[in-house]
Structure formats: structure tokens, C-alpha cells
PDB file of C-alpha atoms in Angstrom:
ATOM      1  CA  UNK A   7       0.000   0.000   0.000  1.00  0.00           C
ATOM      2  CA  UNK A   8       1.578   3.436  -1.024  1.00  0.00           C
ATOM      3  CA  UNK A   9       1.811   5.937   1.784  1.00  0.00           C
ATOM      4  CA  UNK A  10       0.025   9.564   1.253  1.00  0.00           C
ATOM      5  CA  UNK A  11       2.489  12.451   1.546  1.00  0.00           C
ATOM      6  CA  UNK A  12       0.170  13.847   5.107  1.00  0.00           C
ATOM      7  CA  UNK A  13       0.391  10.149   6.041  1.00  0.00           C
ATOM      8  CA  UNK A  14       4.497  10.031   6.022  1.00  0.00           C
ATOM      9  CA  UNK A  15       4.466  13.662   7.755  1.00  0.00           C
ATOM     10  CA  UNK A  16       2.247  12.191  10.506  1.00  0.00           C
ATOM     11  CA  UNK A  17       4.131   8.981  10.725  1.00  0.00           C
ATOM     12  CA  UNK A  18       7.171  11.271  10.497  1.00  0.00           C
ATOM     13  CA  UNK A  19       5.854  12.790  14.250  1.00  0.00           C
ATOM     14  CA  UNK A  20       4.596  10.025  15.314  1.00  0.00           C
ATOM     15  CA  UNK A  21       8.052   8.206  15.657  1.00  0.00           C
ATOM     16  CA  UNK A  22      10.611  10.481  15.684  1.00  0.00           C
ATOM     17  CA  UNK A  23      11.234  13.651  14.027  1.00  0.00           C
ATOM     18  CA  UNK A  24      14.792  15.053  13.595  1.00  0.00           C
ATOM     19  CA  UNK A  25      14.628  18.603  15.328  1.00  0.00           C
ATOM     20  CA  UNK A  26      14.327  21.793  12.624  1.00  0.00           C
ATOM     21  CA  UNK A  27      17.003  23.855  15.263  1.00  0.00           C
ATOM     22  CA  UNK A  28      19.845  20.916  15.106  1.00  0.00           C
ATOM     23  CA  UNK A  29      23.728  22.526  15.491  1.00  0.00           C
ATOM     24  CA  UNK A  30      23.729  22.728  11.577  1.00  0.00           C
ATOM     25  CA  UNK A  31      20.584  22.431   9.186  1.00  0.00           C
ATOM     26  CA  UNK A  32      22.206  21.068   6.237  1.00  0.00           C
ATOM     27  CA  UNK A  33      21.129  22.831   2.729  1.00  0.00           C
ATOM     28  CA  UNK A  34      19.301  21.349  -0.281  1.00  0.00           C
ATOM     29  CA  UNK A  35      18.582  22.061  -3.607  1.00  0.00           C
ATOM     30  CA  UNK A  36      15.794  20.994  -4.816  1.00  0.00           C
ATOM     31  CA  UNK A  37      15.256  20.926  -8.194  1.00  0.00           C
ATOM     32  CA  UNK A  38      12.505  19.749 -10.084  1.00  0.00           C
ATOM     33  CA  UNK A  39       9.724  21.777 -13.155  1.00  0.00           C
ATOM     34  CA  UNK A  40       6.673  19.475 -11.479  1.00  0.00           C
ATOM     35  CA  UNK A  41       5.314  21.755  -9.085  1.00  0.00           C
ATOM     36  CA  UNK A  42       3.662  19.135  -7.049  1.00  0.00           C
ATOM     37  CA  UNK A  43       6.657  17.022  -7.070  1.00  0.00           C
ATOM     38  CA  UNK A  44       8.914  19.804  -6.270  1.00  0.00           C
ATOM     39  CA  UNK A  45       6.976  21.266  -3.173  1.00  0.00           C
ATOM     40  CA  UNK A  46       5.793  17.967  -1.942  1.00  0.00           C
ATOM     41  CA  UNK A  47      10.327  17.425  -1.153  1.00  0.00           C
ATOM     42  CA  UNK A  48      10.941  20.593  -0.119  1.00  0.00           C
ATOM     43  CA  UNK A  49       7.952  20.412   2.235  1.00  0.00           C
ATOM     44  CA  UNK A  50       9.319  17.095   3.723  1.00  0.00           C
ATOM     45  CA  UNK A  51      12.869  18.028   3.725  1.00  0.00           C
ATOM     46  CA  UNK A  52      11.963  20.945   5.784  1.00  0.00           C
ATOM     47  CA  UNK A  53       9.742  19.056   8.349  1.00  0.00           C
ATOM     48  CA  UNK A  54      12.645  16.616   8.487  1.00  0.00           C
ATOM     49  CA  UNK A  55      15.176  19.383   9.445  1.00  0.00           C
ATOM     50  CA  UNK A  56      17.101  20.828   6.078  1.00  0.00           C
ATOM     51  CA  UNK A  57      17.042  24.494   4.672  1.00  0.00           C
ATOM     52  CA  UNK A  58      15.930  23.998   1.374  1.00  0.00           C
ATOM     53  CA  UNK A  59      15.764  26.205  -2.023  1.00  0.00           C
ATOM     54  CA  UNK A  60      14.421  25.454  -5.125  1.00  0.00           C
ATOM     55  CA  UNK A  61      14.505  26.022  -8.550  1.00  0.00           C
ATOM     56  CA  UNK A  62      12.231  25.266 -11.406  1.00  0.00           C
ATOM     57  CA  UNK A  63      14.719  24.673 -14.527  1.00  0.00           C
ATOM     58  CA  UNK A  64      18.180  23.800 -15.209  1.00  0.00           C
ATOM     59  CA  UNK A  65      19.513  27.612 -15.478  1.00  0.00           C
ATOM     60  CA  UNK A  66      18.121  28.345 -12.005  1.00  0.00           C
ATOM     61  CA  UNK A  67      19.735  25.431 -11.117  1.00  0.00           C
ATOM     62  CA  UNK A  68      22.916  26.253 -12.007  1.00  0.00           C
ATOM     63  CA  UNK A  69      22.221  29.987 -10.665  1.00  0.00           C
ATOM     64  CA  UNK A  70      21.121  29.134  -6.957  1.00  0.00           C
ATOM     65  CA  UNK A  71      23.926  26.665  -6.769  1.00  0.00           C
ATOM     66  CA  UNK A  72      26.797  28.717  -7.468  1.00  0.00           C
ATOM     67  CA  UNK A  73      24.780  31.386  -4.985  1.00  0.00           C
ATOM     68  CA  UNK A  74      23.907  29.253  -1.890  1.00  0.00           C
ATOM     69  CA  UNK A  75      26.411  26.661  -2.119  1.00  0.00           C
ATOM     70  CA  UNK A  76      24.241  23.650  -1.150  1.00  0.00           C
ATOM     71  CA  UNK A  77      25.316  20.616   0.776  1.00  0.00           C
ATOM     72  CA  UNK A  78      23.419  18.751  -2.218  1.00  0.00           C
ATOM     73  CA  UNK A  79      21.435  18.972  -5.124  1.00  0.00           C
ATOM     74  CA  UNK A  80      18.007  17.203  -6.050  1.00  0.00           C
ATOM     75  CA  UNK A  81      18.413  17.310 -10.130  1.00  0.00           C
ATOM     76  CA  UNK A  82      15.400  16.619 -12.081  1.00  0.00           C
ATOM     77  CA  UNK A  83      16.893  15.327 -15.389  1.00  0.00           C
ATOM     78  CA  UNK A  84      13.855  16.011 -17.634  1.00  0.00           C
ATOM     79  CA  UNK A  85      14.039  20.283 -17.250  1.00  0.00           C
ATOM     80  CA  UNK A  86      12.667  23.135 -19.506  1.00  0.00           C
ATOM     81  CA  UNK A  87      15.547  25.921 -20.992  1.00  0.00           C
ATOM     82  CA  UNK A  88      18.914  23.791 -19.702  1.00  0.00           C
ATOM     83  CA  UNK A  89      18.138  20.343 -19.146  1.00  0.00           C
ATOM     84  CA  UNK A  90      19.340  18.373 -15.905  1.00  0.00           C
ATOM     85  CA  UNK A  91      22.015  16.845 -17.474  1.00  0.00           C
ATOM     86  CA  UNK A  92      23.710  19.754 -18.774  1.00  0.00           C
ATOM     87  CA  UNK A  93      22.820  21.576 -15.484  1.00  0.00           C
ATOM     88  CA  UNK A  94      24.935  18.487 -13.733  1.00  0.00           C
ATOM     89  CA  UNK A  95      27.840  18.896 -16.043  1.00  0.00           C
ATOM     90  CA  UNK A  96      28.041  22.466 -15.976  1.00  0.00           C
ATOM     91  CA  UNK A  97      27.638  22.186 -11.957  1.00  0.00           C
ATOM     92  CA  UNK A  98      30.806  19.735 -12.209  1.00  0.00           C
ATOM     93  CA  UNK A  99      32.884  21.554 -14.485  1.00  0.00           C
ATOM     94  CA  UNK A 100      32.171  24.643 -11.912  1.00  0.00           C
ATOM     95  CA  UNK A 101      35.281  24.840  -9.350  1.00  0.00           C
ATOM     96  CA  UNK A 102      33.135  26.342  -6.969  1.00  0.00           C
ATOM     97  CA  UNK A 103      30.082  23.818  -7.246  1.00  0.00           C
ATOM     98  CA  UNK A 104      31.832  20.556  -7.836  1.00  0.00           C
ATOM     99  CA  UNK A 105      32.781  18.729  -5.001  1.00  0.00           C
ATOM    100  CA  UNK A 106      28.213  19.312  -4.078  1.00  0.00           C
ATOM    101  CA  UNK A 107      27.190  15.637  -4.634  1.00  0.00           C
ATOM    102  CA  UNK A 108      23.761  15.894  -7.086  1.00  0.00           C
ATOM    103  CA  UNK A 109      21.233  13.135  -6.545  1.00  0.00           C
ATOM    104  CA  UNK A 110      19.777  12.652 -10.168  1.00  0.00           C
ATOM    105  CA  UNK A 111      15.882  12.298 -10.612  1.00  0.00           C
ATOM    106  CA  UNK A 112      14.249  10.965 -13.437  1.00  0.00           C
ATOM    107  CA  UNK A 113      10.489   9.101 -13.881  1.00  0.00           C
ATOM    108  CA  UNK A 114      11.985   8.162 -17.503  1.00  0.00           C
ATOM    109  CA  UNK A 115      13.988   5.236 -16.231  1.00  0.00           C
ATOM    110  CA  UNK A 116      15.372   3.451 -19.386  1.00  0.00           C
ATOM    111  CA  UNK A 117      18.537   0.892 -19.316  1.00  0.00           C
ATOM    112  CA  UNK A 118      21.738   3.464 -19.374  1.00  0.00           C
ATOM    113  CA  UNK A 119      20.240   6.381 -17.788  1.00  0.00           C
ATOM    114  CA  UNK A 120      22.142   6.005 -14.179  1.00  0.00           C
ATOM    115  CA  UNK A 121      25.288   5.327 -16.455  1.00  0.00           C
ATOM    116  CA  UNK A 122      24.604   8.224 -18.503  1.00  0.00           C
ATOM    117  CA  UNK A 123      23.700  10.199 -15.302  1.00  0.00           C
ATOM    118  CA  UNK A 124      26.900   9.453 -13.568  1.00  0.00           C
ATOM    119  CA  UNK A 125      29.009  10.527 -16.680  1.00  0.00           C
ATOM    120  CA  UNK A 126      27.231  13.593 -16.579  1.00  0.00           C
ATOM    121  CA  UNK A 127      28.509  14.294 -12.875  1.00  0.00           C
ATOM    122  CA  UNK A 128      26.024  12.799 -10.973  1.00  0.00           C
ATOM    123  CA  UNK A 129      26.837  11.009  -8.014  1.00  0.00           C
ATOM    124  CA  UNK A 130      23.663   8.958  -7.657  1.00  0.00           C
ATOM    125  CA  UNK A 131      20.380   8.377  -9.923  1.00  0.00           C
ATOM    126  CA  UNK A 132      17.453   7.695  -8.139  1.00  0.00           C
ATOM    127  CA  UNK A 133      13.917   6.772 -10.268  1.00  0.00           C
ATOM    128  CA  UNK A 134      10.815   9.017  -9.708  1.00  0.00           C
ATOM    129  CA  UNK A 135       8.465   8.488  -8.030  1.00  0.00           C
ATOM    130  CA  UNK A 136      10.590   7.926  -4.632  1.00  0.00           C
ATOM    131  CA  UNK A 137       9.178   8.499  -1.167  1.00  0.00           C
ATOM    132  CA  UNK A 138       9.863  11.799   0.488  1.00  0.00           C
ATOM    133  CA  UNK A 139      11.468   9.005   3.782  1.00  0.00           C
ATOM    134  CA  UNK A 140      13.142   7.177   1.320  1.00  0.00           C
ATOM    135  CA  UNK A 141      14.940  10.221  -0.397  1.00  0.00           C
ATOM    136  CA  UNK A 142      16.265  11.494   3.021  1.00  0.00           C
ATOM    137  CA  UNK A 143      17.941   8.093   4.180  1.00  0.00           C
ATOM    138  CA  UNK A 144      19.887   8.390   0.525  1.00  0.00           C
ATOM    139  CA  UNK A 145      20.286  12.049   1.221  1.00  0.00           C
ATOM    140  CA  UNK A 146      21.899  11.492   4.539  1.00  0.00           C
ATOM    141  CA  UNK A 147      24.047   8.743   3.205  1.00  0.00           C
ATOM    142  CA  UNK A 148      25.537  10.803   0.569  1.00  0.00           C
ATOM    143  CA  UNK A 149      26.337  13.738   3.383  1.00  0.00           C
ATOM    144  CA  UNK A 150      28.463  11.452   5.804  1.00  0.00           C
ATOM    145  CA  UNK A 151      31.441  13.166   6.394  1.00  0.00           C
ATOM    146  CA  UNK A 152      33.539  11.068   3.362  1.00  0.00           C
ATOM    147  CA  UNK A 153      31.227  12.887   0.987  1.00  0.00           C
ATOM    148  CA  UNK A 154      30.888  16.353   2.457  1.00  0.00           C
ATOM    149  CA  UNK A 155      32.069  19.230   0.310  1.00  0.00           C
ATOM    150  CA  UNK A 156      35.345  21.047   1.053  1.00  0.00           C
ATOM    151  CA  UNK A 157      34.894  24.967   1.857  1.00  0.00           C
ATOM    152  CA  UNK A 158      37.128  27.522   0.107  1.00  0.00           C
TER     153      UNK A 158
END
């Protein structure tokens, strides 16, 4: 049985939320041109305890990373004006954005996109839909300390 989005937020409580005031709230990107899809993460990641910013396309993208210098990015691959995958490699190429892991997002899961994703920069690929619960535990894997991004 699929779990609505209210029912994981009161589940969420229920158990054990992580508290919003923790020493450091880590930062996300979240990008994604789905409104629903888009707000729906950001909503959860901010229940769950991250600052979070968004963008709706892959020149925003590339824009608020460079700006707020996310601990990670949530990269939609399917985008309108720069795609995700350019966004990714661009984002790579960037000295001042590359070490940010990007978690790649597509609902268009055909054999070769993760491959394709990782040589694009991506550090994981993750098919859509995914539960909000489900993208956090990957999230906080990728942010252990081996994978955290080096400040200037």
C-alpha cells in the first residue's frame, strides 16, 4: 500500500522527528519543473530538518547553486531551458560547485540512464516516483562526512 504524503508527515511525528534547530541544518537544492513534485520534497525536507531552495529549470539550477552553495542537489533530469544533465555537467565543471554531490531524478527510467547520469557528474540516480522518507535516508548517506564538500 503506497503511503500519502500527510500520512508520512504524521508517521514522520509520530516516531521520531529530527529537530528543525539541530547545530547545523544542512542545505538542499531541490530541483525539479513538477510543481507538485517539487513542493511535496521541499515540504518534507523541511519538516525533516534541512534548509531547502528550489529552482524550477536547469539555469536556475545552475544559478542558486553557485549562490547558496548547497550541501546537495536534487536534479530533475527532464528540465525546460537547460536540461538536468547539462545543469549536472556544468555544476561539475564549476570549481566552486563541484565537489556538491547531485542526486539525479528521473520518472523516464530506461537501461543506461544512471550510467549516462553518472558521466554527466552525478553522483547517484534515483527513479521518480521515490518516497519523500526514502529520499532522506539516501540524502543522509551521501552527506556522511567522506562525501561532504570542502569549503574555500
Amino acid at each position: 500500500m503506497t503511503e500519502t504524503f500527510t500520512q508520512t508527515l504524521e508517521n514522520r511525528t509520530a516516531d521520531s522527528p529530527r529537530p528543525a534547530n539541530s547545530v547545523e541544518r544542512r542545505r538542499v537544492l531541490v530541483v525539479d519543473d513538477f510543481d507538485d513534485a517539487r513542493e511535496m520534497y521541499a515540504e518534507y525536507l523541511e519538516f525533516v530538518g534541512f534548509q531547502v531552495e528550489v529552482a524550477r529549470n536547469g539555469v536556475e539550477a545552475v544559478e542558486k547553486a553557485q549562490g547558496a552553495l548547497p550541501d546537495i542537489i536534487l536534479m530533475d533530469l527532464s528540465l525546460p531551458i537547460m536540461d538536468g544533465w547539462e545543469a549536472t555537467r556544468r555544476l561539475k565543471q564549476d570549481q566552486r560547485t563541484r565537489d556538491i554531490p547531485v542526486m539525479a531524478l528521473s520518472g523516464h527510467v530506461l537501461a543506461g540512464n544512471a550510467e549516462q547520469a553518472r558521466q554527466a557528474g552525478a553522483d547517484e540516480f534515483v527513479a521518480k516516483p521515490c518516497l519523500p522518507q526514502d529520499l532522506e535516508e539516501r540524502i543522509h548517506r551521501m552527506l556522511k562526512p567522506s562525501k561532504s564538500k570542502s569549503k574555500p
